[in-house]
Structures are given as structure tokens and as C-alpha cells.
Tab-separated table of C-alpha atoms in Angstrom:
chain	number	residue	atom	x	y	z
A	407	UNK	CA	94.601	44.899	-187.491
A	408	UNK	CA	93.958	48.721	-187.252
A	409	UNK	CA	93.797	51.360	-189.877
A	410	UNK	CA	94.581	54.920	-189.525
A	411	UNK	CA	91.536	57.088	-190.171
A	412	UNK	CA	91.321	58.313	-193.798
A	413	UNK	CA	91.418	61.966	-192.627
A	414	UNK	CA	95.149	61.421	-191.423
A	415	UNK	CA	96.775	62.178	-194.772
A	416	UNK	CA	100.605	62.251	-194.537
A	417	UNK	CA	101.459	65.905	-194.231
A	418	UNK	CA	103.774	67.378	-196.990
A	419	UNK	CA	107.343	68.858	-196.528
A	420	UNK	CA	108.409	72.448	-197.399
A	421	UNK	CA	111.611	73.015	-199.160
A	422	UNK	CA	113.404	76.200	-199.284
A	423	UNK	CA	115.414	76.103	-202.105
A	424	UNK	CA	118.389	78.293	-203.169
A	425	UNK	CA	118.622	79.093	-206.750
A	426	UNK	CA	122.003	80.694	-206.650
A	427	UNK	CA	122.805	84.146	-207.958
A	428	UNK	CA	121.150	84.379	-211.357
A	429	UNK	CA	122.574	82.083	-213.947
A	430	UNK	CA	120.327	79.094	-214.063
A	431	UNK	CA	123.343	76.938	-214.526
A	432	UNK	CA	124.618	77.869	-211.089
A	433	UNK	CA	121.603	76.107	-209.450
A	434	UNK	CA	122.603	73.061	-207.741
A	435	UNK	CA	121.529	69.567	-209.004
A	436	UNK	CA	119.181	69.079	-205.980
A	437	UNK	CA	117.416	72.329	-206.535
A	438	UNK	CA	116.789	71.467	-210.279
A	439	UNK	CA	115.653	68.081	-209.408
A	440	UNK	CA	113.172	69.147	-206.462
A	441	UNK	CA	111.880	71.818	-208.879
A	442	UNK	CA	111.346	69.420	-211.784
A	443	UNK	CA	109.493	66.974	-209.348
A	444	UNK	CA	107.475	69.458	-207.682
A	445	UNK	CA	103.613	69.677	-207.992
A	446	UNK	CA	103.543	72.974	-205.818
A	447	UNK	CA	105.980	75.819	-205.938
A	448	UNK	CA	105.818	79.035	-204.207
A	449	UNK	CA	107.672	82.286	-204.514
A	450	UNK	CA	107.437	86.002	-203.709
A	451	UNK	CA	106.990	88.920	-206.076
A	452	UNK	CA	107.749	92.463	-205.187
A	453	UNK	CA	105.079	95.056	-205.420
A	454	UNK	CA	103.479	93.075	-208.240
A	455	UNK	CA	106.832	92.911	-210.447
A	456	UNK	CA	108.042	89.849	-212.029
A	457	UNK	CA	109.780	87.218	-209.881
A	458	UNK	CA	113.500	87.120	-210.256
A	459	UNK	CA	113.499	83.658	-208.448
A	460	UNK	CA	111.074	82.180	-210.873
A	461	UNK	CA	112.831	83.530	-213.865
A	462	UNK	CA	116.036	81.553	-212.668
A	463	UNK	CA	114.064	78.423	-212.259
A	464	UNK	CA	111.742	78.796	-215.223
A	465	UNK	CA	113.196	76.105	-217.430
A	466	UNK	CA	112.849	73.551	-214.683
A	467	UNK	CA	109.179	74.197	-213.761
A	468	UNK	CA	107.141	71.411	-215.320
A	469	UNK	CA	103.768	72.123	-217.040
A	470	UNK	CA	100.778	71.977	-214.831
A	471	UNK	CA	102.695	72.832	-211.651
A	472	UNK	CA	100.578	74.816	-209.236
A	473	UNK	CA	102.197	78.128	-208.329
A	474	UNK	CA	101.629	79.944	-204.956
A	475	UNK	CA	102.570	83.600	-205.708
A	476	UNK	CA	103.028	85.939	-202.704
A	477	UNK	CA	102.674	89.627	-203.773
A	478	UNK	CA	104.883	91.515	-201.209
A	479	UNK	CA	104.196	95.350	-201.029
A	480	UNK	CA	107.542	97.414	-200.708
A	481	UNK	CA	106.600	99.816	-197.845
A	482	UNK	CA	108.758	101.197	-195.018
A	483	UNK	CA	106.311	99.761	-192.451
A	484	UNK	CA	106.747	96.209	-191.933
A	485	UNK	CA	103.139	95.356	-191.402
A	486	UNK	CA	101.918	94.857	-195.140
A	487	UNK	CA	104.784	92.639	-196.071
A	488	UNK	CA	104.363	90.508	-192.868
A	489	UNK	CA	100.717	90.302	-193.882
A	490	UNK	CA	101.535	88.948	-197.433
A	491	UNK	CA	103.740	86.286	-195.584
A	492	UNK	CA	100.924	85.384	-193.394
A	493	UNK	CA	98.647	84.721	-196.176
A	494	UNK	CA	101.312	83.017	-198.328
A	495	UNK	CA	102.243	80.828	-195.401
A	496	UNK	CA	98.571	79.908	-195.034
A	497	UNK	CA	98.188	78.898	-198.490
A	498	UNK	CA	101.431	76.714	-198.266
A	499	UNK	CA	100.095	75.291	-195.083
A	500	UNK	CA	96.810	74.181	-196.839
A	501	UNK	CA	98.699	72.349	-199.493
A	502	UNK	CA	100.846	70.456	-196.784
A	503	UNK	CA	98.124	69.511	-194.851
A	504	UNK	CA	96.601	68.012	-197.974
A	505	UNK	CA	99.784	65.918	-198.314
A	506	UNK	CA	101.500	67.812	-201.036
A	507	UNK	CA	105.081	69.106	-200.941
A	508	UNK	CA	105.889	72.544	-201.416
A	509	UNK	CA	109.143	73.908	-203.035
A	510	UNK	CA	109.700	77.495	-202.265
A	511	UNK	CA	112.083	79.358	-204.842
A	512	UNK	CA	114.640	81.494	-203.186
A	513	UNK	CA	117.229	83.699	-205.042
A	514	UNK	CA	120.764	83.149	-203.775
A	515	UNK	CA	120.623	80.980	-200.427
A	516	UNK	CA	117.286	80.833	-198.348
A	517	UNK	CA	119.023	81.753	-194.984
A	518	UNK	CA	121.470	84.610	-196.432
A	519	UNK	CA	119.404	87.725	-196.490
A	520	UNK	CA	116.330	85.686	-197.877
A	521	UNK	CA	112.806	86.380	-197.499
A	522	UNK	CA	112.303	82.599	-197.182
A	523	UNK	CA	113.038	83.233	-193.321
A	524	UNK	CA	109.744	84.796	-193.003
A	525	UNK	CA	107.980	81.698	-194.285
A	526	UNK	CA	110.302	79.371	-192.166
A	527	UNK	CA	109.476	81.304	-189.095
A	528	UNK	CA	105.637	80.849	-189.827
A	529	UNK	CA	105.872	77.091	-190.660
A	530	UNK	CA	108.627	75.503	-188.844
A	531	UNK	CA	106.830	74.509	-185.644
A	532	UNK	CA	103.906	72.687	-187.663
A	533	UNK	CA	105.588	71.239	-190.597
A	534	UNK	CA	108.885	69.432	-191.741
A	535	UNK	CA	111.139	71.893	-193.524
A	536	UNK	CA	114.291	71.175	-195.513
A	537	UNK	CA	116.756	74.002	-196.606
A	538	UNK	CA	118.735	73.411	-199.874
A	539	UNK	CA	121.660	75.838	-199.691
A	540	UNK	CA	122.436	77.661	-202.848
A	541	UNK	CA	125.431	79.781	-204.315
A	542	UNK	CA	125.289	83.286	-202.928
A	543	UNK	CA	125.906	86.524	-204.634
A	544	UNK	CA	129.120	86.941	-202.637
A	545	UNK	CA	130.991	84.070	-204.074
A	546	UNK	CA	129.320	84.922	-207.557
A	547	UNK	CA	130.716	88.247	-207.288
A	548	UNK	CA	134.119	87.203	-206.455
A	549	UNK	CA	134.127	84.765	-209.434
A	550	UNK	CA	132.865	87.255	-212.041
A	551	UNK	CA	135.412	89.778	-210.499
A	552	UNK	CA	138.268	87.252	-210.627
A	553	UNK	CA	139.002	88.371	-207.187
A	554	UNK	CA	139.801	85.737	-204.393
A	555	UNK	CA	137.698	86.602	-201.264
A	556	UNK	CA	139.733	85.169	-198.236
A	557	UNK	CA	142.723	82.759	-197.859
A	558	UNK	CA	144.377	81.335	-194.745
A	559	UNK	CA	143.306	83.421	-191.630
A	560	UNK	CA	141.671	86.292	-193.102
A	561	UNK	CA	138.598	87.676	-191.790
A	562	UNK	CA	135.557	88.459	-194.049
A	563	UNK	CA	132.616	90.591	-193.183
A	564	UNK	CA	129.339	91.170	-194.902
A	565	UNK	CA	127.754	94.527	-194.476
A	566	UNK	CA	124.439	95.781	-195.618
A	567	UNK	CA	124.847	99.418	-197.046
A	568	UNK	CA	121.820	100.829	-195.036
A	569	UNK	CA	124.031	100.803	-191.707
A	570	UNK	CA	125.118	103.969	-190.178
A	571	UNK	CA	128.419	105.559	-191.363
A	572	UNK	CA	130.223	104.955	-188.105
A	573	UNK	CA	129.246	101.293	-187.987
A	574	UNK	CA	130.291	100.915	-191.534
A	575	UNK	CA	133.631	102.658	-191.317
A	576	UNK	CA	134.723	100.483	-188.326
A	577	UNK	CA	133.719	97.352	-189.938
A	578	UNK	CA	135.372	98.137	-193.083
A	579	UNK	CA	138.569	98.787	-191.294
A	580	UNK	CA	138.417	95.806	-188.993
A	581	UNK	CA	138.275	93.223	-191.743
A	582	UNK	CA	140.529	91.900	-194.368
A	583	UNK	CA	137.641	91.474	-196.847
A	584	UNK	CA	134.451	93.435	-197.025
A	585	UNK	CA	131.283	92.851	-199.013
A	586	UNK	CA	128.858	95.673	-198.918
A	587	UNK	CA	125.507	94.583	-200.149
A	588	UNK	CA	122.186	96.175	-200.875
A	589	UNK	CA	123.839	99.368	-202.164
A	590	UNK	CA	120.790	101.053	-203.941
A	591	UNK	CA	120.239	104.370	-202.632
A	592	UNK	CA	123.234	104.201	-200.125
A	593	UNK	CA	125.749	103.787	-203.067
A	594	UNK	CA	126.861	107.416	-203.072
A	595	UNK	CA	127.551	107.418	-199.248
A	596	UNK	CA	129.243	104.123	-198.961
A	597	UNK	CA	131.419	105.124	-201.765
A	598	UNK	CA	132.643	108.184	-199.938
A	599	UNK	CA	133.431	106.156	-196.987
A	600	UNK	CA	135.476	103.641	-198.942
A	601	UNK	CA	137.433	106.571	-200.501
A	602	UNK	CA	137.967	108.345	-197.348
A	603	UNK	CA	139.431	104.872	-196.002
A	604	UNK	CA	141.889	104.943	-198.937
A	605	UNK	CA	140.409	101.681	-200.234
A	606	UNK	CA	138.774	102.643	-203.664
A	607	UNK	CA	141.826	101.023	-205.368
A	608	UNK	CA	141.172	97.737	-203.850
A	609	UNK	CA	137.401	97.886	-204.506
A	610	UNK	CA	135.208	96.425	-207.233
A	611	UNK	CA	131.708	97.121	-208.054
A	612	UNK	CA	129.358	94.400	-209.294
A	613	UNK	CA	125.665	94.531	-210.636
A	614	UNK	CA	123.752	91.314	-211.068
A	615	UNK	CA	126.734	88.836	-210.949
A	616	UNK	CA	126.297	85.867	-213.561
A	617	UNK	CA	122.873	87.351	-214.535
A	618	UNK	CA	121.783	88.888	-217.617
A	619	UNK	CA	123.153	92.650	-217.730
A	620	UNK	CA	125.965	91.902	-215.335
A	621	UNK	CA	128.383	94.685	-214.645
A	622	UNK	CA	131.692	94.250	-213.046
A	623	UNK	CA	133.920	97.414	-212.772
A	624	UNK	CA	136.716	98.819	-210.772
A	625	UNK	CA	134.922	101.011	-208.121
A	626	UNK	CA	136.653	104.211	-209.434
A	627	UNK	CA	134.872	103.470	-212.766
A	628	UNK	CA	131.592	102.539	-211.291
A	629	UNK	CA	128.414	104.180	-212.676
A	630	UNK	CA	126.788	107.080	-210.540
A	631	UNK	CA	123.807	104.924	-209.319
A	632	UNK	CA	123.404	101.402	-208.177
A	633	UNK	CA	120.433	98.973	-208.085
A	634	UNK	CA	119.489	97.123	-205.214
A	635	UNK	CA	121.093	93.902	-206.623
A	636	UNK	CA	124.685	95.242	-206.729
A	637	UNK	CA	127.634	95.080	-204.215
A	638	UNK	CA	131.245	96.161	-203.554
A	639	UNK	CA	133.927	93.649	-202.785
A	640	UNK	CA	136.906	95.325	-200.870
A	641	UNK	CA	139.683	92.825	-200.826
A	642	UNK	CA	142.787	94.266	-198.838
A	643	UNK	CA	144.775	90.713	-198.513
A	644	UNK	CA	143.887	87.453	-200.384
A	645	UNK	CA	147.311	87.194	-201.895
A	646	UNK	CA	148.090	83.699	-201.936
A	647	UNK	CA	151.748	84.370	-203.041
A	648	UNK	CA	153.009	85.447	-199.505
B	1277	UNK	CA	146.415	84.908	-247.791
B	1278	UNK	CA	148.531	84.052	-244.600
B	1279	UNK	CA	148.246	81.001	-242.413
B	1280	UNK	CA	148.984	80.921	-238.603
B	1281	UNK	CA	152.028	78.685	-238.167
B	1282	UNK	CA	150.965	75.193	-236.991
B	1283	UNK	CA	152.784	75.575	-233.681
B	1284	UNK	CA	150.106	78.110	-232.601
B	1285	UNK	CA	147.524	75.816	-231.029
B	1286	UNK	CA	144.778	77.762	-229.444
B	1287	UNK	CA	145.457	77.609	-225.747
B	1288	UNK	CA	143.099	75.666	-223.230
B	1289	UNK	CA	141.377	77.358	-220.500
B	1290	UNK	CA	141.422	76.678	-216.733
B	1291	UNK	CA	138.063	76.374	-214.855
B	1292	UNK	CA	138.195	76.623	-210.979
B	1293	UNK	CA	135.160	74.661	-210.124
B	1294	UNK	CA	133.498	74.871	-206.622
B	1295	UNK	CA	132.122	71.709	-205.674
B	1296	UNK	CA	129.958	72.583	-202.773
B	1297	UNK	CA	130.221	71.311	-199.220
B	1298	UNK	CA	130.026	67.673	-199.439
B	1299	UNK	CA	126.772	66.270	-200.773
B	1300	UNK	CA	127.364	65.720	-204.666
B	1301	UNK	CA	123.875	66.898	-205.211
B	1302	UNK	CA	124.993	70.352	-203.965
B	1303	UNK	CA	127.266	70.729	-206.895
B	1304	UNK	CA	125.972	73.235	-209.534
B	1305	UNK	CA	124.630	72.001	-212.894
B	1306	UNK	CA	127.631	73.940	-214.381
B	1307	UNK	CA	130.249	72.134	-212.373
B	1308	UNK	CA	128.734	68.689	-213.145
B	1309	UNK	CA	128.679	69.422	-217.041
B	1310	UNK	CA	132.199	70.977	-217.004
B	1311	UNK	CA	133.571	67.851	-215.068
B	1312	UNK	CA	131.591	65.308	-217.263
B	1313	UNK	CA	132.907	67.025	-220.383
B	1314	UNK	CA	136.583	67.479	-219.019
B	1315	UNK	CA	139.400	65.678	-220.756
B	1316	UNK	CA	141.787	66.931	-217.926
B	1317	UNK	CA	141.022	67.315	-214.189
B	1318	UNK	CA	143.316	68.519	-211.716
B	1319	UNK	CA	143.135	68.576	-207.609
B	1320	UNK	CA	145.264	68.593	-204.563
B	1321	UNK	CA	145.666	65.753	-202.075
B	1322	UNK	CA	146.828	66.741	-198.433
B	1323	UNK	CA	149.832	64.677	-197.345
B	1324	UNK	CA	149.202	61.645	-199.566
B	1325	UNK	CA	145.526	61.431	-198.317
B	1326	UNK	CA	142.552	60.804	-200.384
B	1327	UNK	CA	141.096	63.858	-202.251
B	1328	UNK	CA	137.837	65.139	-200.641
B	1329	UNK	CA	137.237	67.343	-203.773
B	1330	UNK	CA	137.725	64.185	-206.049
B	1331	UNK	CA	135.288	62.094	-203.821
B	1332	UNK	CA	132.505	64.763	-204.353
B	1333	UNK	CA	133.045	64.866	-208.047
B	1334	UNK	CA	133.634	61.241	-208.637
B	1335	UNK	CA	130.277	60.188	-210.165
B	1336	UNK	CA	130.698	62.774	-212.975
B	1337	UNK	CA	134.336	61.969	-213.996
B	1338	UNK	CA	134.278	60.076	-217.302
B	1339	UNK	CA	136.382	57.062	-217.909
B	1340	UNK	CA	139.795	57.946	-219.404
B	1341	UNK	CA	139.841	61.545	-217.936
B	1342	UNK	CA	143.442	62.419	-217.249
B	1343	UNK	CA	143.982	63.534	-213.599
B	1344	UNK	CA	146.808	65.852	-212.495
B	1345	UNK	CA	147.256	65.204	-208.755
B	1346	UNK	CA	148.915	67.806	-206.570
B	1347	UNK	CA	150.251	66.125	-203.443
B	1348	UNK	CA	150.549	69.061	-200.999
B	1349	UNK	CA	152.622	68.378	-197.962
B	1350	UNK	CA	150.917	69.675	-194.490
B	1351	UNK	CA	153.931	71.456	-192.981
B	1352	UNK	CA	153.849	74.715	-190.952
B	1353	UNK	CA	156.585	76.254	-193.185
B	1354	UNK	CA	154.889	77.230	-196.566
B	1355	UNK	CA	157.832	76.407	-198.896
B	1356	UNK	CA	157.021	72.808	-199.511
B	1357	UNK	CA	153.382	73.481	-200.299
B	1358	UNK	CA	154.173	76.369	-202.536
B	1359	UNK	CA	156.518	74.007	-204.381
B	1360	UNK	CA	153.755	71.499	-204.841
B	1361	UNK	CA	151.605	74.244	-206.491
B	1362	UNK	CA	154.564	75.399	-208.469
B	1363	UNK	CA	154.712	71.922	-210.021
B	1364	UNK	CA	151.094	71.475	-210.379
B	1365	UNK	CA	150.679	74.611	-211.953
B	1366	UNK	CA	153.613	73.738	-214.415
B	1367	UNK	CA	151.685	70.401	-215.406
B	1368	UNK	CA	148.382	72.268	-215.828
B	1369	UNK	CA	150.191	74.899	-218.221
B	1370	UNK	CA	151.462	72.225	-220.089
B	1371	UNK	CA	148.132	70.820	-220.786
B	1372	UNK	CA	146.888	74.386	-221.458
B	1373	UNK	CA	149.612	74.977	-223.957
B	1374	UNK	CA	148.665	71.745	-225.764
B	1375	UNK	CA	145.125	73.136	-226.251
B	1376	UNK	CA	143.447	71.207	-223.544
B	1377	UNK	CA	140.990	72.587	-221.052
B	1378	UNK	CA	141.848	71.853	-217.318
B	1379	UNK	CA	139.035	71.602	-214.816
B	1380	UNK	CA	140.297	72.093	-211.222
B	1381	UNK	CA	138.288	70.495	-208.507
B	1382	UNK	CA	137.613	72.748	-205.499
B	1383	UNK	CA	135.723	71.814	-202.195
B	1384	UNK	CA	133.278	74.507	-201.345
B	1385	UNK	CA	134.049	77.776	-203.461
B	1386	UNK	CA	137.267	78.168	-205.174
B	1387	UNK	CA	137.905	81.677	-203.802
B	1388	UNK	CA	136.566	81.148	-200.320
B	1389	UNK	CA	139.595	79.740	-198.365
B	1390	UNK	CA	140.262	77.577	-201.264
B	1391	UNK	CA	143.797	76.310	-202.536
B	1392	UNK	CA	142.638	76.981	-206.002
B	1393	UNK	CA	144.007	80.584	-205.291
B	1394	UNK	CA	147.580	79.289	-205.274
B	1395	UNK	CA	147.064	78.180	-208.832
B	1396	UNK	CA	145.011	81.242	-209.906
B	1397	UNK	CA	148.087	83.184	-208.828
B	1398	UNK	CA	150.545	81.217	-210.733
B	1399	UNK	CA	148.164	80.746	-214.051
B	1400	UNK	CA	146.335	84.000	-214.417
B	1401	UNK	CA	148.698	86.117	-216.242
B	1402	UNK	CA	149.379	83.368	-219.028
B	1403	UNK	CA	146.041	81.707	-219.385
B	1404	UNK	CA	142.265	82.424	-219.439
B	1405	UNK	CA	140.642	81.361	-216.153
B	1406	UNK	CA	137.088	80.927	-215.224
B	1407	UNK	CA	135.774	80.589	-211.801
B	1408	UNK	CA	132.625	78.556	-211.152
B	1409	UNK	CA	131.239	79.570	-207.923
B	1410	UNK	CA	130.033	76.852	-205.339
B	1411	UNK	CA	127.901	76.508	-202.309
B	1412	UNK	CA	130.039	77.097	-199.288
B	1413	UNK	CA	130.112	75.338	-195.956
B	1414	UNK	CA	128.689	78.518	-194.423
B	1415	UNK	CA	125.310	78.238	-196.075
B	1416	UNK	CA	125.430	74.567	-195.852
B	1417	UNK	CA	125.889	74.766	-192.066
B	1418	UNK	CA	122.993	77.166	-191.698
B	1419	UNK	CA	120.889	74.645	-193.817
B	1420	UNK	CA	121.500	71.542	-191.934
B	1421	UNK	CA	121.350	73.678	-188.458
B	1422	UNK	CA	118.082	75.021	-189.680
B	1423	UNK	CA	119.312	78.380	-188.596
B	1424	UNK	CA	118.856	81.588	-190.613
B	1425	UNK	CA	122.126	83.449	-190.953
B	1426	UNK	CA	121.268	87.047	-191.396
B	1427	UNK	CA	118.187	89.172	-192.195
B	1428	UNK	CA	117.581	92.763	-193.051
B	1429	UNK	CA	120.654	94.803	-191.873
B	1430	UNK	CA	122.454	92.309	-189.917
B	1431	UNK	CA	126.173	92.019	-190.129
B	1432	UNK	CA	127.930	88.664	-190.714
B	1433	UNK	CA	131.654	87.896	-189.938
B	1434	UNK	CA	133.640	84.905	-190.860
B	1435	UNK	CA	136.471	84.243	-188.499
B	1436	UNK	CA	139.268	81.437	-188.924
B	1437	UNK	CA	139.724	80.079	-185.501
B	1438	UNK	CA	143.606	80.309	-185.332
B	1439	UNK	CA	143.201	84.175	-184.841
B	1440	UNK	CA	144.324	85.447	-181.613
B	1441	UNK	CA	141.744	85.504	-178.408
B	1442	UNK	CA	141.743	89.373	-178.561
B	1443	UNK	CA	140.728	89.546	-182.129
B	1444	UNK	CA	138.239	86.652	-181.942
B	1445	UNK	CA	136.655	88.291	-178.943
B	1446	UNK	CA	136.293	91.707	-180.562
B	1447	UNK	CA	134.804	90.421	-183.663
B	1448	UNK	CA	132.350	87.922	-182.116
B	1449	UNK	CA	131.191	91.087	-180.149
B	1450	UNK	CA	130.969	93.297	-183.009
B	1451	UNK	CA	128.665	91.085	-185.366
B	1452	UNK	CA	125.183	89.806	-185.422
B	1453	UNK	CA	126.259	86.542	-186.935
B	1454	UNK	CA	129.538	84.920	-186.573
B	1455	UNK	CA	130.879	81.812	-188.412
B	1456	UNK	CA	134.129	80.354	-186.656
B	1457	UNK	CA	135.895	78.220	-189.331
B	1458	UNK	CA	138.970	75.813	-189.200
B	1459	UNK	CA	138.397	74.817	-185.612
B	1460	UNK	CA	140.574	71.820	-185.317
B	1461	UNK	CA	143.009	72.180	-182.411
B	1462	UNK	CA	141.674	75.580	-181.730
B	1463	UNK	CA	138.175	74.390	-180.658
B	1464	UNK	CA	138.617	74.178	-176.977
B	1465	UNK	CA	139.912	77.843	-176.836
B	1466	UNK	CA	137.224	79.167	-179.131
B	1467	UNK	CA	134.611	77.440	-177.048
B	1468	UNK	CA	135.900	79.174	-173.901
B	1469	UNK	CA	135.825	82.554	-175.516
B	1470	UNK	CA	132.127	82.015	-176.788
B	1471	UNK	CA	131.243	80.895	-173.264
B	1472	UNK	CA	132.792	83.816	-171.511
B	1473	UNK	CA	130.889	86.191	-173.987
B	1474	UNK	CA	127.625	84.344	-172.905
B	1475	UNK	CA	126.948	83.083	-176.526
B	1476	UNK	CA	127.048	79.388	-176.030
B	1477	UNK	CA	123.149	79.224	-176.017
B	1478	UNK	CA	123.215	80.868	-179.378
B	1479	UNK	CA	125.769	78.607	-180.669
B	1480	UNK	CA	125.658	75.673	-183.071
B	1481	UNK	CA	128.385	73.080	-183.745
B	1482	UNK	CA	128.660	71.600	-187.164
B	1483	UNK	CA	130.826	68.714	-188.620
B	1484	UNK	CA	131.045	67.814	-192.346
B	1485	UNK	CA	127.742	69.542	-193.183
B	1486	UNK	CA	125.731	67.741	-195.964
B	1487	UNK	CA	128.622	65.039	-196.126
B	1488	UNK	CA	128.698	61.377	-194.782
B	1489	UNK	CA	129.104	61.555	-190.999
B	1490	UNK	CA	127.713	65.134	-190.558
B	1491	UNK	CA	127.298	66.076	-186.973
B	1492	UNK	CA	125.077	68.975	-185.953
B	1493	UNK	CA	124.767	69.822	-182.313
B	1494	UNK	CA	123.907	72.850	-179.929
B	1495	UNK	CA	127.547	74.072	-178.774
B	1496	UNK	CA	126.766	72.983	-175.297
B	1497	UNK	CA	126.431	69.470	-176.247
B	1498	UNK	CA	129.448	69.374	-178.965
B	1499	UNK	CA	132.106	66.641	-178.585
B	1500	UNK	CA	135.461	67.411	-176.740
B	1501	UNK	CA	137.453	67.647	-179.986
B	1502	UNK	CA	136.683	69.020	-183.495
B	1503	UNK	CA	138.300	67.936	-186.888
B	1504	UNK	CA	139.535	70.696	-189.222
B	1505	UNK	CA	136.090	70.564	-191.525
B	1506	UNK	CA	133.858	71.907	-188.620
B	1507	UNK	CA	132.576	75.222	-187.459
B	1508	UNK	CA	130.580	77.205	-184.859
B	1509	UNK	CA	127.740	79.321	-185.963
B	1510	UNK	CA	126.768	82.094	-183.596
B	1511	UNK	CA	123.377	83.587	-184.504
B	1512	UNK	CA	122.406	86.480	-182.122
B	1513	UNK	CA	119.617	87.925	-184.200
B	1514	UNK	CA	118.272	86.791	-187.513
B	1515	UNK	CA	114.523	86.773	-186.132
B	1516	UNK	CA	112.109	87.373	-188.931
B	1517	UNK	CA	109.296	87.953	-186.738
B	1518	UNK	CA	110.250	91.128	-185.524
């Protein structure tokens, strides 16, 4: 009878957990369970601010859970942020090597514009990774705006607002339903493009869907400036009567 | 002092509840709570078959819950299905008039290619409606394929497979990430288009993500035929290293 050497601890597993759009009750049962059971959680904070992800998950985090916080600087150059993910991945890897599972908290869904991808890229070749999908801000916005997204054979396109005018214009024209995300400082420009396309009446502006301070307005009544966590839904069709 | 007439019962509210992609644990906490508390639930069945939505929610449905079943015929003409939704909406309206809330079970998300839209269109002007968003098959597929969907300023397009070749070809070319849904009998044609575009190596085929009998394969190894609940993910970019 042989024994594995004591140093061969079974490696832990990384979970990338989607927390949904903001309302903690829109977390999945699986996400809530994994967070409650976790002995180690990890999440990014932006430029030293509070973590939105942690705030969604807060009520499920048990006393004594170890927290690996990755402070990601907001710079135009990518180097400093990449360095923060390198360091975070190294600390997560250490816990995994010691046999602990690590639950990484992700706003929305981990694979939909999520920073979890940066950790996934660093850890996937050495460790077992499981992704728990979450409700995205896209369907959350449609829900709070009471605006069906797509029906039957309609096409839906998701566009980040920082794209160039020509690209935004073409893609807005070529789709039945368009979601423009990451508005922030691009809001005024995107709004003008939508107006020129004659689509303002078919557009809704939403900030922080399902979260505290949610804002839902027809685009024509939207405020002058928009935060990063805001989007415009343009729904040309989605009429289930026809 | 005046009293409201006894006949003015407070009307019930309709909930359109997203159940997520198939794994009951991917239901949101809110969906699970509302189903557990419901005295009336409603859901469609297709052509007399079992309800996929009901099967996801089954463990949360309390004994004695009333079930309004809408049997939707699968015909090319829209009339018969519309008639089934007319009748379903009328039965739901009756419960609402009597002061009962009605929880409508929806696979995935109610407003993302969901049949709930047909009920929403019929009930929204007379009754209060709340939409509870759910995890869509899109992020579920990305999770089980371990394939990040979109990062940074990448564009994502969702295409129903029944679209014409030219439209599919253009939109596949014009987006960083493409999800082709509702494959069914269009699978062979879509596969040929992806192959001609040189994108087979970047494509993954998924059936019933997170559900029983889930299938995840590189597109080149996919089976010959595909059911309706299958999709192809084409991810050209989503590389978080760069």
C-alpha cells in the first residue's frame, strides 16, 4: 500500500461568480451558496474605492472569510492594471496551492465585459476554474425599462460607447435592438448619433439598473451627464403583436 | 366617511420570472422566492409537450399552487399560437381581477426571445407587471465553454439562425463576438457560412448549457444535427492579455 507524499495537497478550485446587476436578490442560488461556503473570496477595487461587487455579495459573506483585495489603478496605460491582476492572481494561486477554493466576486457576469477574464487568463492553465454565469445589466435594464429586447428573428447588438462614430452609426443602423454600454464621457456624442439616426423616441436611458439610485428615463428626458454604469437601449422592433 | 365598494378588490400583479438556462441553481434568489410564495403560476407548453420552464422551477412550486397551462401549438402560421396566448392572458387576467398575483415561468430571461412578451403585450395596459431578469443561455454557454464573451471595446451580436445567408454573413463579419441561436434545422447552413468565413476554429457548439444532457464541443467536432436549444459561439477576440 502506497501513500501520496504529504506535500501533495489537493489543489483548490477557482470560481468566477456572477453577482448580477446590483440587487442582491438577483444573485443566483448557486452564487449565494458558494459565497456563503467560501473560506477565501477575492475581488477588485477600482483606484482604492469601495468594491461594488463586494457590496452586492455582502450579506452572504461569512464572518472570518479571508478577503483577497486587488486594488486596480484606473490609468489609460494598461501596465499598472495588468500588474495588479498579476499580483492578485499570484495571491489566489497561493491559496489554491494550499488546497483552498477561492471565490472571485464579479459584477454582472464574469465573461461579459468582466475583469474576471484577466484572472482567468492567468490561472486557467494551472488550476481548475468554474464560471457561474450571472444576470447581466442588459436584461436587467430591459426589465426595469419594461422593454422587451428581442423577439423571433430579431438581431441584438451590444456596443461599447467608446467606439468611433462611424462604427457606432453602422452598427446602430444594422440591428433591431442595440445596447450602448459604458456611456460615461461618451454620452453626449452617442446621444447625438442616436438623434441623427431618428431613434431618440425608441431609446431609453438607464443608470444602475436594479441597484440603489436606479434611474430609468426616455432618452429625451435623460440627464446631461452619465456615469460609467449606465446604458441606452434602442429597441426598434420587439413587437410581439405582429 | 366613505367606503370603497366591496367589489373593488385590489388587483393582483403579474410577475414575468426568468428561470435561467436550465440548472435550477442558476435561478435567482428572487425568482425562487416568488415561485415559493405564489398561489398561482402560469407557463406555456409547446404542442402538448412537457414544460421546460416548469421542470426548472419544479422544486420551488408549493403543494396546492394553481397552475395555468397555456398549450401553444407549433405551427408556421401565427394565428393559433396567438390564440393560445389570448386565452392564457384571459385566464391570468381573471386571477388578477380576483386579487391574486400570478407568477409566469420563463426559461432564460422573459425579455430575451421569451414567449412572456406575448402575455406582456396583452396584460400591460390593465395590470401591474414586474419583470425579474434571469441568466440567459448566452452567458451560460460562455461559462460552460470556458470562453470569455467580450472584453474592453469589443462588439457582441446575437443572431437567430433562421436569418438569410447574406444577413448572417455580414453580421458575423462585423462583430468581435457572435452568438448564433435557434440552430435547429438551420445548423448545416450556418456551419457552412462560418466555415467559409474561416471561423470554424474560433467557434464552439453548445446544446442545453447547464442542463441535463449538456453538450459542449469545438464546432469542428459538433454532431450532424442540432436541436432548437443549441447555439454557436464565435469569439474572435476577447483576449484579456493584450
